[in-house]
Coordinates of C-alpha atoms in Angstrom, one line a residue:
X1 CA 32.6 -39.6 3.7
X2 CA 34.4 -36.2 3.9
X3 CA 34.4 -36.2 0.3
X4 CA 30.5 -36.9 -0.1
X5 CA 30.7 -33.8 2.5
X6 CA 32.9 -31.8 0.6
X7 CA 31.2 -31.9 -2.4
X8 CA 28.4 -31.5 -0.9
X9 CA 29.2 -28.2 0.3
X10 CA 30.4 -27.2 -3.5
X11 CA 27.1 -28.1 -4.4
X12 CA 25.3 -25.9 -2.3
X13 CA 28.2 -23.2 -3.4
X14 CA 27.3 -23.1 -6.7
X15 CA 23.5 -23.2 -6.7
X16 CA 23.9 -20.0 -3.8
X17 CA 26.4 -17.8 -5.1
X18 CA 24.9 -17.0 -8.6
X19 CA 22.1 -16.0 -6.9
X20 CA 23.3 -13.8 -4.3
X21 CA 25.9 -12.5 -7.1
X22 CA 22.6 -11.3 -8.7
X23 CA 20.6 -10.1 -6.2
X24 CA 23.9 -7.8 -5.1
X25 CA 24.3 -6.4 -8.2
X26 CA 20.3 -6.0 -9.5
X27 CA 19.3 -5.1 -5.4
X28 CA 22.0 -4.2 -3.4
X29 CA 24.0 -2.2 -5.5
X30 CA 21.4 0.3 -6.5
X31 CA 20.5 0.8 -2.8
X32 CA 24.3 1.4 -2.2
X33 CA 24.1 3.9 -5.2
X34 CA 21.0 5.5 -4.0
X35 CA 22.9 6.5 -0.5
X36 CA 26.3 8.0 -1.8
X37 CA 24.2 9.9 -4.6
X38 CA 22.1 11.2 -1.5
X39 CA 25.8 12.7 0.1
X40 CA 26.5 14.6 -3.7
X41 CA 25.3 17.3 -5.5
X42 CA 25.1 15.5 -8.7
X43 CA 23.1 16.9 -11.6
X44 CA 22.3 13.5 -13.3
X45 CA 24.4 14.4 -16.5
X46 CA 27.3 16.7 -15.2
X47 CA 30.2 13.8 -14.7
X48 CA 31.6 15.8 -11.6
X49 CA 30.3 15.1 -8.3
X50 CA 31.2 17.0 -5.6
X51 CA 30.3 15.6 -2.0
X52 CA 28.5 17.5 0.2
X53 CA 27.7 15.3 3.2
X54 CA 24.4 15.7 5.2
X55 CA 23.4 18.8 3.4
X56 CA 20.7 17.2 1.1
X57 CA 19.0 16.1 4.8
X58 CA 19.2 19.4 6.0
X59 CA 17.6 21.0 3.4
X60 CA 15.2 18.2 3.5
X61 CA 13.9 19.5 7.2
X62 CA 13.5 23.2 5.8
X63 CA 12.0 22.2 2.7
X64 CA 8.1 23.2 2.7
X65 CA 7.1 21.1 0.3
X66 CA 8.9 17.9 1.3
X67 CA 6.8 18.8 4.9
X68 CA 4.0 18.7 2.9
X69 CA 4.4 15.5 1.6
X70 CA 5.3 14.1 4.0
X71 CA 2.6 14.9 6.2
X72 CA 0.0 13.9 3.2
X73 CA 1.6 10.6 3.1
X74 CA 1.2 10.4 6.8
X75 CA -2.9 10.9 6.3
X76 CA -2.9 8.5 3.5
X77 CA -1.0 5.7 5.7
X78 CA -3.7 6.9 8.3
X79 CA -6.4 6.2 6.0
X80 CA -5.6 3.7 3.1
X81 CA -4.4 0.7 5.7
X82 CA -7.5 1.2 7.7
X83 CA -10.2 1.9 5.6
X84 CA -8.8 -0.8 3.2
X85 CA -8.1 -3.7 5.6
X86 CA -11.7 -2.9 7.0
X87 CA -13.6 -2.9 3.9
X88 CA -11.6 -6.0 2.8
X89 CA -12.4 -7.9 6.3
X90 CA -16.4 -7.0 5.9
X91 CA -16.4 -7.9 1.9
X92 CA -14.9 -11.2 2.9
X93 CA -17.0 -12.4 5.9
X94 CA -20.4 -11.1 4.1
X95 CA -19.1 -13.8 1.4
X96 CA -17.8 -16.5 4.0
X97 CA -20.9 -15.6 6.7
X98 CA -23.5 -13.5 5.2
X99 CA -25.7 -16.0 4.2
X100 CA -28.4 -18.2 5.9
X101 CA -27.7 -20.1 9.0
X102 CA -27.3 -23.6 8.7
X103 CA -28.3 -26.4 11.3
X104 CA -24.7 -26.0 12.6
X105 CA -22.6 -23.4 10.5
X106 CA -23.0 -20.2 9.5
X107 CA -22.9 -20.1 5.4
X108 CA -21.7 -18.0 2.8
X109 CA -23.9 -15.9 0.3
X110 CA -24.9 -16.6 -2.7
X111 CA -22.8 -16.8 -5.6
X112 CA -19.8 -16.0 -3.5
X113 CA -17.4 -16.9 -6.4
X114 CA -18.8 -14.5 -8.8
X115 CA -18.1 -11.7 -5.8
X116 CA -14.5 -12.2 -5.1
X117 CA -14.2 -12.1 -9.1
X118 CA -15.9 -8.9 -9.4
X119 CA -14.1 -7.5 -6.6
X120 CA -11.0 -8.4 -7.8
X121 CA -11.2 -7.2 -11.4
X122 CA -9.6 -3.7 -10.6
X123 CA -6.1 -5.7 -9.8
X124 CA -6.3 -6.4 -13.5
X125 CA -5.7 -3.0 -14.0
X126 CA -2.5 -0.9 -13.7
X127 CA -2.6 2.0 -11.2
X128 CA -2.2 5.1 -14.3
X129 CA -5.2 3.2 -16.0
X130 CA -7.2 3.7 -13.0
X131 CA -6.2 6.8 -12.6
X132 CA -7.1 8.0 -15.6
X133 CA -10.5 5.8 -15.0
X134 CA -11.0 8.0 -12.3
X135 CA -10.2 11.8 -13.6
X136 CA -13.6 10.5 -15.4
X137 CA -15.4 9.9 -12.7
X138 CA -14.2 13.1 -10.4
X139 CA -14.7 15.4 -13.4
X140 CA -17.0 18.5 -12.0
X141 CA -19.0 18.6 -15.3
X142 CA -19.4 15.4 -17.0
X143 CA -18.1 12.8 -13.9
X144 CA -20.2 10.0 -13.4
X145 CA -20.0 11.0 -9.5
X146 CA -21.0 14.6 -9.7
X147 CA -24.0 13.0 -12.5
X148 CA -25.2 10.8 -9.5
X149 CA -25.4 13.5 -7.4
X150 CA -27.2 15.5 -9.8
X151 CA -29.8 12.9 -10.7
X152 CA -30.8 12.1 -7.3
X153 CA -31.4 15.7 -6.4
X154 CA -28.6 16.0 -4.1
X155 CA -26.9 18.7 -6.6
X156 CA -25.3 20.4 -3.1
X157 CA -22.9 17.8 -2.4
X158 CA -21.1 18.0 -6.4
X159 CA -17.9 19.5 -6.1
X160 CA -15.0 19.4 -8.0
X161 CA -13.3 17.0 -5.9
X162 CA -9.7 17.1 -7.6
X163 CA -9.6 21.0 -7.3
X164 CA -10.7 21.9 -4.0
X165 CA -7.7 21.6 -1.6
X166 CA -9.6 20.1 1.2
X167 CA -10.5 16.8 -0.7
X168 CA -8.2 15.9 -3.4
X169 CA -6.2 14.2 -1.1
X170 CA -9.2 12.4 0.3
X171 CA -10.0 11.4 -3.4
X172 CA -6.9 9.8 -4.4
X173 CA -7.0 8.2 -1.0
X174 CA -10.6 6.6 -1.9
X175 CA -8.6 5.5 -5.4
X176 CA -6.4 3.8 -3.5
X177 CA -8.4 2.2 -1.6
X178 CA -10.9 1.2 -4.6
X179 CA -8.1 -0.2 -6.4
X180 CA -6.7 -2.7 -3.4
X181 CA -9.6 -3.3 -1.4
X182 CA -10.8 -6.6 -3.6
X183 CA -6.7 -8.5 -3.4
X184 CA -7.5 -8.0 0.6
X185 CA -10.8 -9.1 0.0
X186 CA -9.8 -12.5 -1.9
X187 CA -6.7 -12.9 0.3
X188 CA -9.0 -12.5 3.6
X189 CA -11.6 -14.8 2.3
X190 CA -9.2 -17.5 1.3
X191 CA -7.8 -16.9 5.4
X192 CA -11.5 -17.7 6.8
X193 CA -11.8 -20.4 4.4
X194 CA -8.7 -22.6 5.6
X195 CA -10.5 -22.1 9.3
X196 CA -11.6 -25.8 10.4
X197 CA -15.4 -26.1 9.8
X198 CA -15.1 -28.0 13.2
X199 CA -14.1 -24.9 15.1
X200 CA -16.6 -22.3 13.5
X201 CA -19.4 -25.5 14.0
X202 CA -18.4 -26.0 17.8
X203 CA -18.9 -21.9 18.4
X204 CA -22.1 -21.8 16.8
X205 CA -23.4 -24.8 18.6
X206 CA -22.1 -22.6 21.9
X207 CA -24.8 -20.2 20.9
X208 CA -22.3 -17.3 18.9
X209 CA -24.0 -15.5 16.7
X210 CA -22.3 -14.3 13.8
X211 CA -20.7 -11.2 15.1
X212 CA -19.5 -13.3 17.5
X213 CA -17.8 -16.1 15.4
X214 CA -16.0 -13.2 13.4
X215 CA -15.0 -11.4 16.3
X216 CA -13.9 -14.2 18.8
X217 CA -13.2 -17.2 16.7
X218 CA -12.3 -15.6 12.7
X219 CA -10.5 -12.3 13.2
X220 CA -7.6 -13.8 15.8
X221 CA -7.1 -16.6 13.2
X222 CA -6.4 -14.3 10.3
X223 CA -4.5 -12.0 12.4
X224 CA -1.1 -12.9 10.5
X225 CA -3.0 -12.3 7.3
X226 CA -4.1 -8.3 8.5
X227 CA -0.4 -7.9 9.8
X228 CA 1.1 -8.6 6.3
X229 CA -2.0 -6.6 4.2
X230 CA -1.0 -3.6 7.2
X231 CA 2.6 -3.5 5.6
X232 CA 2.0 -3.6 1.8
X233 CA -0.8 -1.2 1.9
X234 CA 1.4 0.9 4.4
X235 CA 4.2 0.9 1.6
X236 CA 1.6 2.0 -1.1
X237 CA 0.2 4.6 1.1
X238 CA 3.6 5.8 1.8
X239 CA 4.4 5.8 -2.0
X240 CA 1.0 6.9 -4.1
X241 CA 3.5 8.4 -7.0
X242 CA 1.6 7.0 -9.7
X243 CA -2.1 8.3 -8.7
X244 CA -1.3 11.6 -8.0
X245 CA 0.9 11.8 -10.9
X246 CA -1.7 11.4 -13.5
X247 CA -5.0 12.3 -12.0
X248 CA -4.1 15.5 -9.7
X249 CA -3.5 19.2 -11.4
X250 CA -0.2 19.8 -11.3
X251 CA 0.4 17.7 -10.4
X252 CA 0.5 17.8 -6.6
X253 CA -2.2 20.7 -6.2
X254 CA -3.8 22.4 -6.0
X255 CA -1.4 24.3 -3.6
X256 CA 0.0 21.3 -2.7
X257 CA -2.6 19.3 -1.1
X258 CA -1.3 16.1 -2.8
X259 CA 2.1 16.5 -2.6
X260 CA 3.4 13.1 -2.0
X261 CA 7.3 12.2 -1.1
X262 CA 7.8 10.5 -4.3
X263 CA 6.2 13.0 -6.5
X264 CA 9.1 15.2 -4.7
X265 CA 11.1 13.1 -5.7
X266 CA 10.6 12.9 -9.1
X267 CA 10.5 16.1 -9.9
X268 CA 13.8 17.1 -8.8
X269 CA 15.4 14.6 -10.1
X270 CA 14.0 14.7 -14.1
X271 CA 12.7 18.5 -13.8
X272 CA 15.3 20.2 -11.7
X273 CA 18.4 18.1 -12.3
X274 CA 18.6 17.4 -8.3
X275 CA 19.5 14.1 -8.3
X276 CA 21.5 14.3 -5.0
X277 CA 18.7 15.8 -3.9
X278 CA 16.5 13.9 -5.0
X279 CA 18.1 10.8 -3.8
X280 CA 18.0 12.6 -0.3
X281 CA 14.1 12.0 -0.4
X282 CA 14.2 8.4 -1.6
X283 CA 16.7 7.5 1.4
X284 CA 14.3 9.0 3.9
X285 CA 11.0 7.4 2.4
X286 CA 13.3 3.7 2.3
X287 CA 13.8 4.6 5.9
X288 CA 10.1 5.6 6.8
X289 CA 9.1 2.4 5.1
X290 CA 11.7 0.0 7.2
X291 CA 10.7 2.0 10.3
X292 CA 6.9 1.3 9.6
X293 CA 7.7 -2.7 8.4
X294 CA 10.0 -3.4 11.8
X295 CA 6.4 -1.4 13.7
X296 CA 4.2 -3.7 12.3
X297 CA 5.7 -6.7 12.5
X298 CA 7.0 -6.5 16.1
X299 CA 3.5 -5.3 17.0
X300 CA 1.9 -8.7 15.6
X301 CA 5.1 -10.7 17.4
X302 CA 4.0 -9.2 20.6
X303 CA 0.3 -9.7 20.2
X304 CA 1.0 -13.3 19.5
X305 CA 3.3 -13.8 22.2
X306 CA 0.3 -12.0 24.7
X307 CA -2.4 -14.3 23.3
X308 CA -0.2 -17.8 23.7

């Protein structure tokens, strides 16, 4: 028997350790790498590197720019999150609940299927595709948005939305958003779906209407569901390198208004040659992104505790 047992324990030995042995190397070690470069002043080719402790933070505090971006990022995790969850919640309970009342249920539209499909087509795209998608559509003279505008008379509103300060960060936000909203949509609909029909058929038969039934009965049972889209559009609000990269002048402008942390980051490490530096900036947005992941999920622990 305490052979079975010790063997048993080389078993589970040798089907762990390869994969911790990989996930240390291919993981942990370039975390690890990330926060000594962050304590040098290395150039990125120069083989000296000389430490220099918490200066890269420092300069961090009384860098304008990185305040910049960090305070955009702060109005996209304000905005994307929201805006996105919300959008994804109504798309899905128009397809689950939007379409005639039954005897005893409340039933989906019409053609639901073909919905989540074309909602979810933009996922089939990556993020500098739709981005460059986009520059189209924002383009001042020949976008397809200012055209709208223009052929429904309302020739005021047209703007060139990627070169006035005050909304170029508002239209990569609405990118974002675009781009995620139909995953939350599917992954939202597939939540109300695995609801018991007896549960949703015992509220209507209360008298709820349909407000009701999503508000009482379907938004606390795919609470888990919001809590986990919160984080991973909270880390893509928080990140938004891609986006602003290809479709903003710059890029980061103008002036700065879509300065993002990683866009900082990027260009002092493969423009400047700050790569201490510019590992600074990635240690602080791993950081913000923990902070706001440890938030979220102890806020959903506490609401579940509060409602059992």
């Amino acid at each position: 028997m305490a052979a079975l047992r010790h063997g048993k324990y080389r078993f589970l030995a040798g089907a762990i350790l390869p994969g911790l042995l990989l996930y240390a190397v291919f993981v942990l070690s370039p975390y690890a790498q990330a926060f000594y470069l962050a304590l040098t002043d290395w150039t990125g080719v120069s083989g000296q590197v000389e430490i220099v402790g918490l200066d890269n933070f420092r300069r961090l505090v009384d860098d304008p720019l990185f305040l910049a971006a960090l305070r955009n990022n702060g109005l996209l995790l304000l905005v994307v999150p929201a805006a996105t969850i919300g959008l994804g919640l109504l798309l899905a309970a128009l397809v689950n609940f939007g379409g005639r009342r039954g005897s005893t249920m409340v039933g989906g539209v019409r053609g639901g299927e073909f919905y989540k499909v074309a909602y979810f087509f933009p996922q089939l795209l990556s993020l500098p595709i739709i981005a460059v998608l986009w520059q189209f559509v924002y383009h001042p003279n020949e976008g397809v948005l200012n055209g709208v505008l223009r052929a429904v008379g309302l020739d005021f509103l047209a703007r060139t939305w990627l070169g006035d300060p005050h909304l170029a960060l508002w239209a990569v936000a609405g990118v974002l958003v675009w781009s995620s909203v139909g995953f939350y949509m599917v992954l939202f609909s597939a939540a109300m779906e695995s609801i018991p029909r007896d549960v949703l058929e015992a509220a209507v038969l209360d008298g709820a209407g349909r407000l009701a039934v999503l508000r009482r009965v379907v938004l606390p049972l795919v609470r888990e569901n919001v809590q986990v889209a919160f984080v991973y559009l909270g880390v893509l609000a928080l990140d938004g390198f891609a986006v602003v990269q290809v479709m903003t002048v710059g890029p980061g402008g103008p002036d700065g208004s879509t300065e993002v942390i990683g866009l900082g980051l990027y260009r002092n490490a493969f423009t400047y040659g700050r790569f201490g530096y510019a590992a600074a900036m990635g240690v602080a947005l791993f950081f913000l992104t923990l902070a706001l992941a440890v938030v979220a999920l102890r806020a959903g622990r506490r609401e579940q505790v509060e409602l059992s």
